[in-house]
Amino acid sequence: MNQIMKDAYGISPQTIALLRRAEEDLAEPFRRFEAMAEVNQAKVLAAFHEETISERHLTGTTGYGYDDAGRDALDRIYASVFGAEAALVRQQIVSGTHALAACFFGILRPGDTVVFATDTPYDTLEEVVGLRGEAGSGSLADWGVNSKVVPLLSDGSPDYDAIKAALDPSVKMVAMQRSKGYAWRKSLSICDLKELIGFIKGIAPHVICMVDNCYGEFVEELEPTAVGADLMAGSLIKNPGGGLAPTGGYIAGRRDLVELAAARLTSPGIGGEVGATLGVNRLFFQGLFLAPHTVMQSLKSAALAARVFELAGYDVCPTADSLRTDIIQAIRLGSAEKVCAFCQGIQKGSPIDSQVCPEPWDMPGYESPVIMAAGTFVSGASIEISADAPIREPFAVYLQGGLTYESAKVALLCALDKVLAQ
Ligand SMILES: *Cc1c(COP(=O)(O)O)cnc(C)c1O
């Protein structure tokens, strides 16, 4: 590998040596990731077998998409694997934000309050909720749904006292985010979420606990819906699509809530019973089949990035030996120049569009200029090796994905080399 990396990309032997050293320290985390993939793979296969998935499930419907055997079986498989009563897995859900918005708008009514218990929600949700953006754009706030944000404590854990104080009788839903998003904090593990949900239910049993599960699927043995969450949502071009899903999102949880979200996604009275799958069923099934393995590949890639940048003297979150609950690796590079160098390196080592040089831009839905490296087969898929960073303090870059550990390593070498050259 050294010779190719030197000839093809001009990577210095020192950069390669640093990466090799990092790799030697990762035997223990890698063993853990492999054990997790085994458990989750077995769970996915068992759900396939329960539904006796056959050739007929892999083809699709057109038009209204009534009686789509594949779509309906996939909904049940997602529900089973995620420990939920019901699920809605659709290409008509255009992104994670859309899946989450369908949950909010499907369930909340004028006069209701939603509490964000883990600080400000992910950037793209701020405009959905009406925390940012113009009045009249159709946000929850425009519809008379109130929101409260409870900041996390300085150590990144939920502020139980403040959450308790926020739970007045108008609160219908408490939303929480598993993954750190673009924040320098720890992500919330399944154990953290279970405890938080138990606490909320202890005070207000009827409050709906909803989890933004983006980037979390298959990183741990259980998902939020298996430990008390009433509802969760995520994107298929992240973990559960396994790198094969070309688009889509999912919603899983209590049946009545999934149905309300489906009524918002399509229309009341129609809900989840329509939605042509065209040719996408096979990729959704095969992607879910691969997802536990693909997630393991990206966890290995994340741990390698963490270790190599630890050795290079940078702060990383989480640290290389941490237990993980999502596939995100944050690295504090400290300057806009290094952030750009890192993203440009990842792009250079990606399979698609390696000739492109990413620059920061004002991306719709995001508050600060964002730079994104995404040389991906599926446009914008972040289960594939990708890096993004808002250009703001503390100049941290967020790395995720890696369809294969080997290819992520090439991209990481390019990024490391560019940062070390700065
Ligand atoms: C990616 C992400 C979203 C939004 O998903 P999109 O598919 O980009 O719309 C929401 N929340 C978190 C934590 C995410 O990581």
XYZ file of C-alpha atoms and ligand atoms in Angstrom:
437
model
C 0.000 0.000 0.000
C 2.807 2.435 0.865
C 4.173 2.502 -2.671
C 0.763 3.059 -4.282
C -0.162 5.785 -1.801
C 3.151 7.498 -2.525
C 2.972 7.150 -6.312
C -0.715 7.866 -6.817
C -1.336 10.492 -4.115
C 2.096 11.721 -3.039
C 1.473 10.653 0.562
C 4.621 10.905 2.651
C 6.051 7.793 4.355
C 5.685 9.626 7.704
C 1.928 9.987 7.212
C 1.642 6.310 6.371
C 3.785 5.353 9.376
C 1.507 7.362 11.690
C -1.555 5.590 10.317
C 0.073 2.176 10.793
C 0.898 3.043 14.392
C -2.707 4.090 14.978
C -3.998 0.865 13.510
C -1.916 -1.203 15.922
C -3.757 0.342 18.872
C -7.230 -0.605 17.664
C -7.456 -4.375 18.127
C -9.773 -4.078 21.115
C -12.306 -1.598 19.644
C -12.317 -3.561 16.382
C -13.194 -6.754 18.258
C -16.127 -4.944 19.863
C -17.417 -3.604 16.533
C -17.217 -7.080 14.998
C -19.127 -8.637 17.884
C -21.843 -5.977 17.533
C -22.152 -6.586 13.790
C -22.616 -10.299 14.466
C -25.517 -9.707 16.828
C -27.225 -7.210 14.540
C -26.667 -9.308 11.436
C -28.366 -12.247 13.135
C -31.262 -10.017 14.135
C -31.740 -8.760 10.564
C -31.540 -12.272 9.122
C -34.004 -13.627 11.663
C -36.474 -10.909 10.613
C -35.974 -11.828 6.923
C -36.659 -15.465 7.770
C -39.733 -14.640 9.821
C -41.161 -12.865 6.759
C -39.845 -15.559 4.378
C -38.517 -12.943 2.003
C -38.611 -14.207 -1.574
C -38.105 -13.026 -5.128
C -41.619 -11.554 -5.195
C -40.720 -9.055 -2.439
C -37.831 -7.666 -4.444
C -39.824 -6.336 -7.383
C -41.936 -3.210 -7.146
C -45.256 -1.574 -7.831
C -46.216 1.472 -9.908
C -49.039 4.010 -9.702
C -50.690 4.084 -6.296
C -48.624 1.158 -5.126
C -51.461 -0.735 -3.461
C -50.659 -4.188 -2.056
C -46.922 -3.868 -2.409
C -45.808 -7.086 -0.720
C -42.178 -6.008 -0.536
C -42.924 -2.606 0.971
C -45.257 -4.040 3.585
C -42.830 -6.828 4.548
C -39.973 -4.339 4.810
C -42.049 -2.191 7.179
C -42.550 -5.233 9.415
C -38.872 -6.194 9.226
C -37.761 -2.706 10.295
C -40.262 -2.798 13.154
C -39.005 -6.187 14.285
C -35.305 -5.339 14.038
C -35.802 -2.021 15.860
C -38.000 -3.464 18.604
C -40.951 -1.312 17.508
C -44.645 -1.999 16.991
C -44.731 -0.589 13.459
C -42.522 1.102 10.891
C -42.815 3.092 7.698
C -39.909 2.746 5.267
C -40.339 4.844 2.164
C -38.473 6.300 -0.777
C -41.108 9.068 -0.647
C -39.443 10.226 2.571
C -36.790 12.398 0.957
C -34.380 12.710 3.895
C -33.942 12.364 7.640
C -35.255 15.888 8.140
C -38.402 14.986 6.201
C -38.938 11.822 8.287
C -38.626 13.819 11.504
C -40.823 16.650 10.183
C -43.556 14.142 9.274
C -43.489 12.949 12.890
C -43.719 16.463 14.332
C -46.444 17.697 11.982
C -48.339 14.414 12.104
C -48.596 14.344 15.879
C -48.457 17.884 17.246
C -51.511 20.168 17.181
C -51.980 23.908 17.775
C -51.433 24.715 21.444
C -49.176 21.691 22.016
C -45.618 22.082 23.170
C -42.589 20.056 22.136
C -39.561 20.057 24.448
C -36.109 19.477 22.985
C -34.385 17.750 25.870
C -30.922 17.480 24.340
C -30.253 21.081 23.411
C -31.074 22.759 20.103
C -32.058 20.129 17.544
C -29.980 19.365 14.452
C -29.461 22.420 12.204
C -32.020 21.473 9.538
C -34.741 21.008 12.175
C -34.444 24.556 13.484
C -36.439 25.847 10.528
C -38.928 22.990 10.814
C -39.617 23.961 14.408
C -39.427 27.715 13.805
C -36.389 28.342 16.008
C -34.800 30.012 12.987
C -36.047 31.276 9.623
C -38.922 33.505 8.618
C -42.419 33.586 10.073
C -44.956 32.337 7.545
C -42.766 29.589 6.102
C -44.990 26.835 7.520
C -42.922 25.875 10.568
C -44.413 24.295 13.705
C -44.401 27.774 15.265
C -46.581 29.066 12.398
C -49.090 26.336 13.246
C -49.225 27.372 16.869
C -47.024 24.580 18.183
C -44.725 25.875 20.896
C -41.238 24.637 21.552
C -38.782 24.766 24.418
C -35.111 23.930 24.236
C -33.359 22.536 27.310
C -29.577 22.873 26.965
C -27.310 20.007 27.939
C -25.076 20.320 30.994
C -21.458 21.307 30.428
C -20.390 17.638 30.460
C -22.843 16.855 27.642
C -25.406 15.023 29.762
C -29.121 15.912 29.918
C -30.191 18.480 32.513
C -32.762 16.419 34.414
C -33.880 19.271 36.678
C -34.464 21.642 33.779
C -36.292 18.943 31.786
C -38.562 18.270 34.754
C -39.263 21.994 35.078
C -40.138 22.187 31.355
C -42.796 19.465 31.587
C -45.938 21.602 31.948
C -49.384 20.245 30.953
C -49.130 21.637 27.383
C -46.165 19.359 26.627
C -47.205 16.594 24.258
C -43.796 15.488 23.082
C -40.216 15.406 24.282
C -37.719 15.106 21.454
C -34.152 13.977 21.914
C -31.233 13.492 19.599
C -28.992 10.452 19.892
C -26.107 11.664 17.776
C -24.082 14.782 18.474
C -24.826 16.323 15.066
C -22.608 19.347 14.481
C -21.951 19.853 18.181
C -18.820 19.151 20.156
C -20.356 16.861 22.730
C -20.770 13.204 23.468
C -23.614 11.421 21.729
C -26.329 9.871 23.886
C -25.968 6.125 24.254
C -28.942 3.775 24.333
C -28.356 3.482 28.065
C -28.491 7.315 28.441
C -31.678 7.468 26.355
C -33.326 4.665 28.330
C -32.654 6.470 31.589
C -33.873 9.813 30.237
C -37.063 8.328 28.786
C -37.736 6.480 32.041
C -37.324 9.747 33.947
C -39.735 11.631 31.655
C -42.334 8.850 31.742
C -42.050 8.789 35.528
C -43.162 12.422 35.660
C -45.494 12.568 32.659
C -46.460 9.070 31.477
C -48.454 10.293 28.478
C -45.766 12.485 26.992
C -44.527 11.089 23.674
C -40.786 10.460 23.704
C -39.350 10.778 20.234
C -35.746 10.167 19.197
C -33.829 11.521 16.230
C -31.963 8.275 15.527
C -29.876 9.505 12.574
C -26.442 7.822 12.473
C -27.274 5.525 15.384
C -28.741 2.423 13.735
C -26.833 -0.823 14.364
C -24.077 0.804 16.379
C -25.459 -0.732 19.560
C -27.423 -3.895 20.177
C -30.718 -2.114 20.801
C -32.400 0.891 19.215
C -34.291 3.638 21.111
C -37.704 2.079 20.369
C -36.561 -1.094 22.161
C -35.839 0.855 25.370
C -38.980 2.949 25.707
C -38.967 5.553 22.926
C -42.458 5.954 21.442
C -41.171 7.002 18.057
C -37.933 7.487 16.149
C -36.868 8.402 12.641
C -33.825 8.342 10.430
C -32.421 8.448 6.922
C -31.827 5.537 4.565
C -28.767 7.173 3.040
C -27.184 6.863 6.445
C -26.800 3.609 8.426
C -29.878 1.450 7.713
C -29.662 1.751 3.918
C -26.349 -0.089 4.147
C -24.875 2.040 1.355
C -27.256 0.602 -1.250
C -30.490 2.512 -0.631
C -30.497 5.290 -3.254
C -32.825 7.557 -1.217
C -35.459 7.321 1.536
C -36.160 7.470 5.224
C -37.913 5.543 7.960
C -40.167 6.139 10.939
C -40.632 3.466 13.622
C -42.467 3.212 16.894
C -45.932 2.943 18.396
C -48.452 1.978 15.715
C -50.833 4.896 16.317
C -47.991 7.395 16.072
C -46.490 5.841 12.946
C -49.966 6.061 11.374
C -50.257 9.761 12.254
C -46.871 10.416 10.682
C -47.926 8.423 7.590
C -51.099 10.505 7.326
C -48.966 13.610 7.240
C -46.472 12.118 4.787
C -49.167 11.190 2.258
C -52.633 12.246 3.347
C -55.199 11.444 6.032
C -57.190 8.378 5.000
C -54.397 7.109 2.799
C -51.427 6.927 5.162
C -48.925 4.168 4.526
C -51.080 2.016 2.274
C -49.888 3.706 -0.886
C -46.537 4.679 -2.332
C -45.208 2.904 -5.392
C -41.825 1.342 -4.796
C -40.868 1.276 -8.495
C -37.586 -0.622 -8.577
C -36.246 0.205 -5.162
C -37.372 -2.730 -2.974
C -34.406 -4.925 -3.805
C -31.950 -2.199 -2.822
C -33.820 -1.483 0.419
C -33.771 -5.170 1.378
C -30.199 -5.748 0.318
C -29.102 -2.507 1.966
C -30.692 -3.484 5.276
C -29.093 -6.921 4.956
C -25.668 -5.276 4.561
C -26.240 -2.496 7.108
C -24.792 -4.194 10.233
C -21.599 -4.972 8.319
C -21.413 -1.555 6.643
C -21.915 0.193 9.981
C -19.061 -1.885 11.388
C -16.826 -0.746 8.518
C -17.609 2.881 9.251
C -17.038 2.377 13.001
C -13.591 0.984 12.242
C -12.920 3.953 9.975
C -14.059 6.375 12.698
C -11.866 4.747 15.337
C -8.880 4.864 12.987
C -9.463 8.568 12.349
C -9.761 9.174 16.084
C -6.538 7.340 16.907
C -4.421 8.797 14.140
C -5.451 12.367 15.001
C -4.926 11.667 18.707
C -1.374 10.616 17.826
C -0.997 13.789 15.744
C -1.925 15.840 18.827
C -5.521 16.854 18.123
C -8.606 16.656 20.335
C -11.070 14.080 19.092
C -14.617 13.234 20.163
C -15.176 10.417 20.915
C -11.690 9.131 21.766
C -10.449 6.074 19.877
C -11.153 3.617 22.696
C -14.633 4.959 23.601
C -17.821 2.945 23.441
C -19.753 4.373 20.499
C -23.430 5.007 19.855
C -23.173 6.601 16.407
C -20.808 6.618 13.437
C -19.717 10.249 13.794
C -16.132 11.158 14.553
C -15.421 14.759 15.429
C -11.887 16.107 15.197
C -11.032 19.579 16.457
C -8.603 20.967 13.896
C -8.606 24.528 15.249
C -8.622 26.567 12.033
C -10.783 27.033 8.955
C -7.743 26.260 6.772
C -7.184 22.858 8.349
C -10.902 22.067 8.212
C -10.887 22.787 4.477
C -7.650 20.824 3.974
C -9.180 17.813 5.736
C -12.359 17.869 3.671
C -10.418 18.361 0.453
C -8.261 15.335 1.369
C -11.310 13.148 2.010
C -12.767 14.228 -1.332
C -9.494 13.473 -3.094
C -9.496 9.928 -1.726
C -13.170 9.257 -2.528
C -14.299 6.988 -5.375
C -16.491 9.569 -7.138
C -15.697 13.215 -7.984
C -12.150 12.923 -6.677
C -11.200 15.812 -8.982
C -13.536 18.210 -7.154
C -12.172 20.595 -4.547
C -14.886 21.316 -1.946
C -15.303 24.871 -0.633
C -17.542 26.272 2.135
C -21.020 27.426 0.994
C -24.342 28.592 2.439
C -26.227 25.334 2.297
C -30.041 25.507 2.616
C -31.164 24.662 6.140
C -27.804 25.357 7.788
C -26.924 28.401 9.848
C -23.183 28.800 9.118
C -21.312 28.204 5.856
C -20.656 24.481 5.581
C -17.929 22.590 3.764
C -18.744 19.063 2.710
C -16.681 16.301 1.224
C -18.907 13.680 -0.338
C -17.415 11.743 -3.206
C -20.204 9.224 -3.033
C -22.063 6.808 -5.294
C -25.369 7.955 -3.796
C -25.396 11.736 -3.798
C -24.909 13.046 -0.272
C -24.930 9.604 1.333
C -23.078 9.866 4.606
C -22.819 6.139 5.250
C -20.192 6.490 2.535
C -16.966 8.173 3.624
C -17.768 11.847 3.988
C -16.806 14.845 6.071
C -18.614 18.032 6.877
C -17.851 21.040 8.963
C -19.667 24.254 9.739
C -17.123 27.053 9.409
C -17.356 28.246 13.012
C -15.656 27.761 16.376
C -14.226 25.322 17.449
C -13.364 24.458 13.831
C -14.150 20.819 14.252
C -14.670 18.502 11.332
C -17.244 15.707 11.456
C -16.279 12.533 9.668
C -18.584 9.640 9.047
C -19.099 6.577 6.961
C -16.877 4.310 4.962
C -18.463 1.534 2.914
C -15.267 -0.425 3.347
C -12.544 0.132 5.909
C -9.876 -0.186 3.219
C -11.301 2.607 1.054
C -11.903 4.855 4.059
C -8.251 4.379 4.951
C -7.150 5.761 1.574
C -9.349 8.842 2.046
C -8.116 9.301 5.600
C -4.471 9.136 4.489
C -5.149 11.891 1.941
C -6.868 14.028 4.604
C -4.175 13.465 7.208
C -1.432 14.292 4.720
C -3.118 17.583 3.768
C -3.666 18.596 7.398
C -0.109 17.735 8.408
C 1.169 19.798 5.458
C -0.707 22.927 6.694
C -28.405 13.813 9.158
C -29.165 14.194 10.362
C -30.423 14.754 10.296
C -31.072 15.166 9.010
O -31.016 14.221 8.040
P -30.995 14.650 6.487
O -31.144 13.340 5.841
O -29.663 15.262 6.230
O -32.120 15.563 6.269
C -31.088 15.006 11.463
N -30.528 14.753 12.643
C -29.292 14.235 12.762
C -28.709 13.967 14.117
C -28.564 13.932 11.623
O -27.349 13.417 11.733
